Amino acid sequence: MKGYGLVLGGGGAKGSYEIGVWTAIRELDIPLIAVAGTSVGALNGAMIIQEDYDKALELWTSISIETVIEMNKAISVFEPQGIGEEIINLIKAVINSGGLDAAPLKKLLSEIIDEQKIRKSHIDFGIVTFSLTDFKPITLFKEDIPEGKMLDYLLASASFPAFRPVEIDGKKFIDGAIYDNIPVSLMLQKKIYDVIAVDVSGAGRVKKVKDRELNLIRIKNSEDLGPLLAFDVSRAKKNIEIGYYDTMKAFGKYKGKHYYLTDTSSNIKLDENHIKLAYNLLGIDWNKRHSPQNRFIIYKLIRNLKNYSTDGKFRNTDGVISAAAEITAEVMEIDRVKAYSLNDLINVIIEHYNLNKTDKALEDFSNMIETQIWNTNRYSFTEKMKKTIFESKFAALYSADVRDLSDRTVLYRRLLALAFPKVCIANIFLALLLNNKN
């Protein structure tokens, strides 16, 4: 039977992303012949083997930290220090109390995991755990797991080092991420070479795998998925969406670098006049564009644009427009987790500008630049200005006007090009868009 092997990485609460991956795989009708996972990847893998999509979705969209660990012993882990010291406090919990109690997780899984469904499935299944007793990694396929022990070994694979170790037949086990968090090697053991590997940026070791026959499709989270133990419904729903869109992009259903574009053709056409206008906004005389300083500024901007090209090259003007639009949308903090055509994204950029151009925060930002921030050295930003620009979503909106060629605004753009090139690109692109509309 032809199909793919699916490998799911560990990462605690980040595992919600893998349900989004599964959603896309189902929609794309990709056949799976095997699933392997570590930690939460093993738990999600079990639900995939069972084909219990609705249960998995319900679990992740109703989950909380209380459904995973006993909070009476773990409360000091989360208060008052907060997420920033989460891992340190978890380690302290291990030392002080012998590990956090994952009894709620065991109870939850006992209601969901159906061992017989897993064993009877035509899809193979493998997991990774680590034996503390023997101090060695353990890789197991479903046929290697003794009858009645499936749930125990799943919990063993997902026993985060801060959790109390899982004991099976007198031996203690912890999370398999200590050995291999994305176990592609299990697929090679089964001579499966078409593999989809899902990386949620979880903590742990990832073993390098080399095989000339391996056709590996990597799916990795395109933005931060939150802390390992941030079991939160709203966070999980967002991660599921990101997982879905990242997978659809990996299989060529969407284009774009940062956004998910259904197409990259635009109604806007670039020509030499547009380029000259952009140069004017930077105070660059067309006939002097090859001077060392001007070339360096242009190089900084083009390098950033190329980073947003899918192949690092611009084969046509639509590629430049697509890259500039994505950068502008990102700088303006426009929602990225949805599908856009390039023309739709451009329209949203303009709408976003129109909504924000009268915002008091933009007025405050403009006043700060005009009256407070420039220092006596007119060839650099003050530290205060750098901090203000870095923290403000309005930096690209300031004087986004092709008619504003004042010395101060031109200098602002030139310094942006050196210190914050993406903001500079957004400012110029927005100015060109607004001019085009007019």
JSON list of N, CA and C in Angstrom, two decimals, residues 14 16-17 20 60-61 222-226 232-246 260 335-337:
[
{"chain": "A", "resi": 14, "resn": "LYS", "atom": "N", "xyz": [2.02, 22.64, 22.97]},
{"chain": "A", "resi": 14, "resn": "LYS", "atom": "CA", "xyz": [2.21, 22.96, 21.56]},
{"chain": "A", "resi": 14, "resn": "LYS", "atom": "C", "xyz": [1.61, 21.87, 20.66]},
{"chain": "A", "resi": 16, "resn": "SER", "atom": "N", "xyz": [-1.23, 20.92, 20.23]},
{"chain": "A", "resi": 16, "resn": "SER", "atom": "CA", "xyz": [-2.49, 21.29, 19.56]},
{"chain": "A", "resi": 16, "resn": "SER", "atom": "C", "xyz": [-2.25, 21.58, 18.08]},
{"chain": "A", "resi": 17, "resn": "TYR", "atom": "N", "xyz": [-1.07, 22.08, 17.76]},
{"chain": "A", "resi": 17, "resn": "TYR", "atom": "CA", "xyz": [-0.68, 22.37, 16.37]},
{"chain": "A", "resi": 17, "resn": "TYR", "atom": "C", "xyz": [-0.85, 21.12, 15.50]},
{"chain": "A", "resi": 20, "resn": "GLY", "atom": "N", "xyz": [-4.13, 20.54, 13.88]},
{"chain": "A", "resi": 20, "resn": "GLY", "atom": "CA", "xyz": [-4.28, 21.32, 12.65]},
{"chain": "A", "resi": 20, "resn": "GLY", "atom": "C", "xyz": [-3.62, 20.63, 11.47]},
{"chain": "A", "resi": 60, "resn": "TRP", "atom": "N", "xyz": [-8.63, 18.96, 22.61]},
{"chain": "A", "resi": 60, "resn": "TRP", "atom": "CA", "xyz": [-7.72, 20.11, 22.55]},
{"chain": "A", "resi": 60, "resn": "TRP", "atom": "C", "xyz": [-8.44, 21.45, 22.65]},
{"chain": "A", "resi": 61, "resn": "THR", "atom": "N", "xyz": [-9.73, 21.47, 22.32]},
{"chain": "A", "resi": 61, "resn": "THR", "atom": "CA", "xyz": [-10.47, 22.74, 22.40]},
{"chain": "A", "resi": 61, "resn": "THR", "atom": "C", "xyz": [-11.25, 22.87, 23.71]},
{"chain": "A", "resi": 222, "resn": "SER", "atom": "N", "xyz": [5.20, 28.02, 12.10]},
{"chain": "A", "resi": 222, "resn": "SER", "atom": "CA", "xyz": [5.65, 29.27, 11.49]},
{"chain": "A", "resi": 222, "resn": "SER", "atom": "C", "xyz": [5.62, 30.44, 12.46]},
{"chain": "A", "resi": 223, "resn": "GLU", "atom": "N", "xyz": [5.09, 30.23, 13.64]},
{"chain": "A", "resi": 223, "resn": "GLU", "atom": "CA", "xyz": [5.17, 31.24, 14.69]},
{"chain": "A", "resi": 223, "resn": "GLU", "atom": "C", "xyz": [5.14, 30.54, 16.04]},
{"chain": "A", "resi": 224, "resn": "ASP", "atom": "N", "xyz": [5.45, 31.29, 17.07]},
{"chain": "A", "resi": 224, "resn": "ASP", "atom": "CA", "xyz": [5.53, 30.72, 18.42]},
{"chain": "A", "resi": 224, "resn": "ASP", "atom": "C", "xyz": [4.18, 30.13, 18.83]},
{"chain": "A", "resi": 225, "resn": "LEU", "atom": "N", "xyz": [4.23, 28.93, 19.44]},
{"chain": "A", "resi": 225, "resn": "LEU", "atom": "CA", "xyz": [3.00, 28.24, 19.84]},
{"chain": "A", "resi": 225, "resn": "LEU", "atom": "C", "xyz": [2.71, 28.36, 21.33]},
{"chain": "A", "resi": 226, "resn": "GLY", "atom": "N", "xyz": [3.52, 29.14, 22.03]},
{"chain": "A", "resi": 226, "resn": "GLY", "atom": "CA", "xyz": [3.29, 29.30, 23.47]},
{"chain": "A", "resi": 226, "resn": "GLY", "atom": "C", "xyz": [4.14, 28.36, 24.29]},
{"chain": "A", "resi": 232, "resn": "ASP", "atom": "N", "xyz": [-4.34, 25.95, 27.22]},
{"chain": "A", "resi": 232, "resn": "ASP", "atom": "CA", "xyz": [-5.34, 27.00, 27.20]},
{"chain": "A", "resi": 232, "resn": "ASP", "atom": "C", "xyz": [-6.16, 26.86, 25.92]},
{"chain": "A", "resi": 233, "resn": "VAL", "atom": "N", "xyz": [-7.47, 26.97, 26.03]},
{"chain": "A", "resi": 233, "resn": "VAL", "atom": "CA", "xyz": [-8.36, 26.72, 24.89]},
{"chain": "A", "resi": 233, "resn": "VAL", "atom": "C", "xyz": [-8.11, 27.70, 23.75]},
{"chain": "A", "resi": 234, "resn": "SER", "atom": "N", "xyz": [-8.03, 29.00, 24.05]},
{"chain": "A", "resi": 234, "resn": "SER", "atom": "CA", "xyz": [-7.84, 29.98, 22.98]},
{"chain": "A", "resi": 234, "resn": "SER", "atom": "C", "xyz": [-6.50, 29.78, 22.28]},
{"chain": "A", "resi": 235, "resn": "ARG", "atom": "N", "xyz": [-5.46, 29.47, 23.08]},
{"chain": "A", "resi": 235, "resn": "ARG", "atom": "CA", "xyz": [-4.14, 29.21, 22.51]},
{"chain": "A", "resi": 235, "resn": "ARG", "atom": "C", "xyz": [-4.17, 27.96, 21.63]},
{"chain": "A", "resi": 236, "resn": "ALA", "atom": "N", "xyz": [-4.86, 26.92, 22.11]},
{"chain": "A", "resi": 236, "resn": "ALA", "atom": "CA", "xyz": [-4.94, 25.67, 21.36]},
{"chain": "A", "resi": 236, "resn": "ALA", "atom": "C", "xyz": [-5.67, 25.88, 20.03]},
{"chain": "A", "resi": 237, "resn": "LYS", "atom": "N", "xyz": [-6.75, 26.64, 20.03]},
{"chain": "A", "resi": 237, "resn": "LYS", "atom": "CA", "xyz": [-7.50, 26.88, 18.80]},
{"chain": "A", "resi": 237, "resn": "LYS", "atom": "C", "xyz": [-6.64, 27.61, 17.78]},
{"chain": "A", "resi": 238, "resn": "LYS", "atom": "N", "xyz": [-5.88, 28.59, 18.25]},
{"chain": "A", "resi": 238, "resn": "LYS", "atom": "CA", "xyz": [-4.99, 29.32, 17.33]},
{"chain": "A", "resi": 238, "resn": "LYS", "atom": "C", "xyz": [-3.92, 28.40, 16.77]},
{"chain": "A", "resi": 239, "resn": "ASN", "atom": "N", "xyz": [-3.34, 27.56, 17.64]},
{"chain": "A", "resi": 239, "resn": "ASN", "atom": "CA", "xyz": [-2.29, 26.63, 17.18]},
{"chain": "A", "resi": 239, "resn": "ASN", "atom": "C", "xyz": [-2.83, 25.65, 16.15]},
{"chain": "A", "resi": 240, "resn": "ILE", "atom": "N", "xyz": [-4.06, 25.22, 16.34]},
{"chain": "A", "resi": 240, "resn": "ILE", "atom": "CA", "xyz": [-4.68, 24.30, 15.37]},
{"chain": "A", "resi": 240, "resn": "ILE", "atom": "C", "xyz": [-4.79, 24.98, 14.01]},
{"chain": "A", "resi": 241, "resn": "GLU", "atom": "N", "xyz": [-5.19, 26.23, 14.02]},
{"chain": "A", "resi": 241, "resn": "GLU", "atom": "CA", "xyz": [-5.29, 26.99, 12.76]},
{"chain": "A", "resi": 241, "resn": "GLU", "atom": "C", "xyz": [-3.93, 27.12, 12.08]},
{"chain": "A", "resi": 242, "resn": "ILE", "atom": "N", "xyz": [-2.91, 27.44, 12.88]},
{"chain": "A", "resi": 242, "resn": "ILE", "atom": "CA", "xyz": [-1.56, 27.60, 12.31]},
{"chain": "A", "resi": 242, "resn": "ILE", "atom": "C", "xyz": [-1.08, 26.27, 11.73]},
{"chain": "A", "resi": 243, "resn": "GLY", "atom": "N", "xyz": [-1.32, 25.18, 12.45]},
{"chain": "A", "resi": 243, "resn": "GLY", "atom": "CA", "xyz": [-0.93, 23.86, 11.96]},
{"chain": "A", "resi": 243, "resn": "GLY", "atom": "C", "xyz": [-1.60, 23.52, 10.65]},
{"chain": "A", "resi": 244, "resn": "TYR", "atom": "N", "xyz": [-2.88, 23.87, 10.54]},
{"chain": "A", "resi": 244, "resn": "TYR", "atom": "CA", "xyz": [-3.62, 23.61, 9.30]},
{"chain": "A", "resi": 244, "resn": "TYR", "atom": "C", "xyz": [-3.01, 24.39, 8.13]},
{"chain": "A", "resi": 245, "resn": "TYR", "atom": "N", "xyz": [-2.82, 25.69, 8.31]},
{"chain": "A", "resi": 245, "resn": "TYR", "atom": "CA", "xyz": [-2.32, 26.52, 7.21]},
{"chain": "A", "resi": 245, "resn": "TYR", "atom": "C", "xyz": [-0.87, 26.17, 6.86]},
{"chain": "A", "resi": 246, "resn": "ASP", "atom": "N", "xyz": [-0.05, 25.87, 7.86]},
{"chain": "A", "resi": 246, "resn": "ASP", "atom": "CA", "xyz": [1.34, 25.50, 7.58]},
{"chain": "A", "resi": 246, "resn": "ASP", "atom": "C", "xyz": [1.40, 24.22, 6.75]},
{"chain": "A", "resi": 260, "resn": "TYR", "atom": "N", "xyz": [-0.47, 33.37, 4.01]},
{"chain": "A", "resi": 260, "resn": "TYR", "atom": "CA", "xyz": [-0.97, 32.24, 3.23]},
{"chain": "A", "resi": 260, "resn": "TYR", "atom": "C", "xyz": [-1.73, 32.79, 2.03]},
{"chain": "A", "resi": 335, "resn": "ASP", "atom": "N", "xyz": [-3.59, 40.32, 10.68]},
{"chain": "A", "resi": 335, "resn": "ASP", "atom": "CA", "xyz": [-3.79, 38.90, 10.96]},
{"chain": "A", "resi": 335, "resn": "ASP", "atom": "C", "xyz": [-3.23, 38.05, 9.82]},
{"chain": "A", "resi": 336, "resn": "ARG", "atom": "N", "xyz": [-2.37, 37.10, 10.16]},
{"chain": "A", "resi": 336, "resn": "ARG", "atom": "CA", "xyz": [-1.76, 36.26, 9.13]},
{"chain": "A", "resi": 336, "resn": "ARG", "atom": "C", "xyz": [-2.39, 34.88, 9.02]},
{"chain": "A", "resi": 337, "resn": "VAL", "atom": "N", "xyz": [-3.15, 34.45, 10.01]},
{"chain": "A", "resi": 337, "resn": "VAL", "atom": "CA", "xyz": [-3.65, 33.08, 10.02]},
{"chain": "A", "resi": 337, "resn": "VAL", "atom": "C", "xyz": [-5.01, 33.01, 9.32]}
]
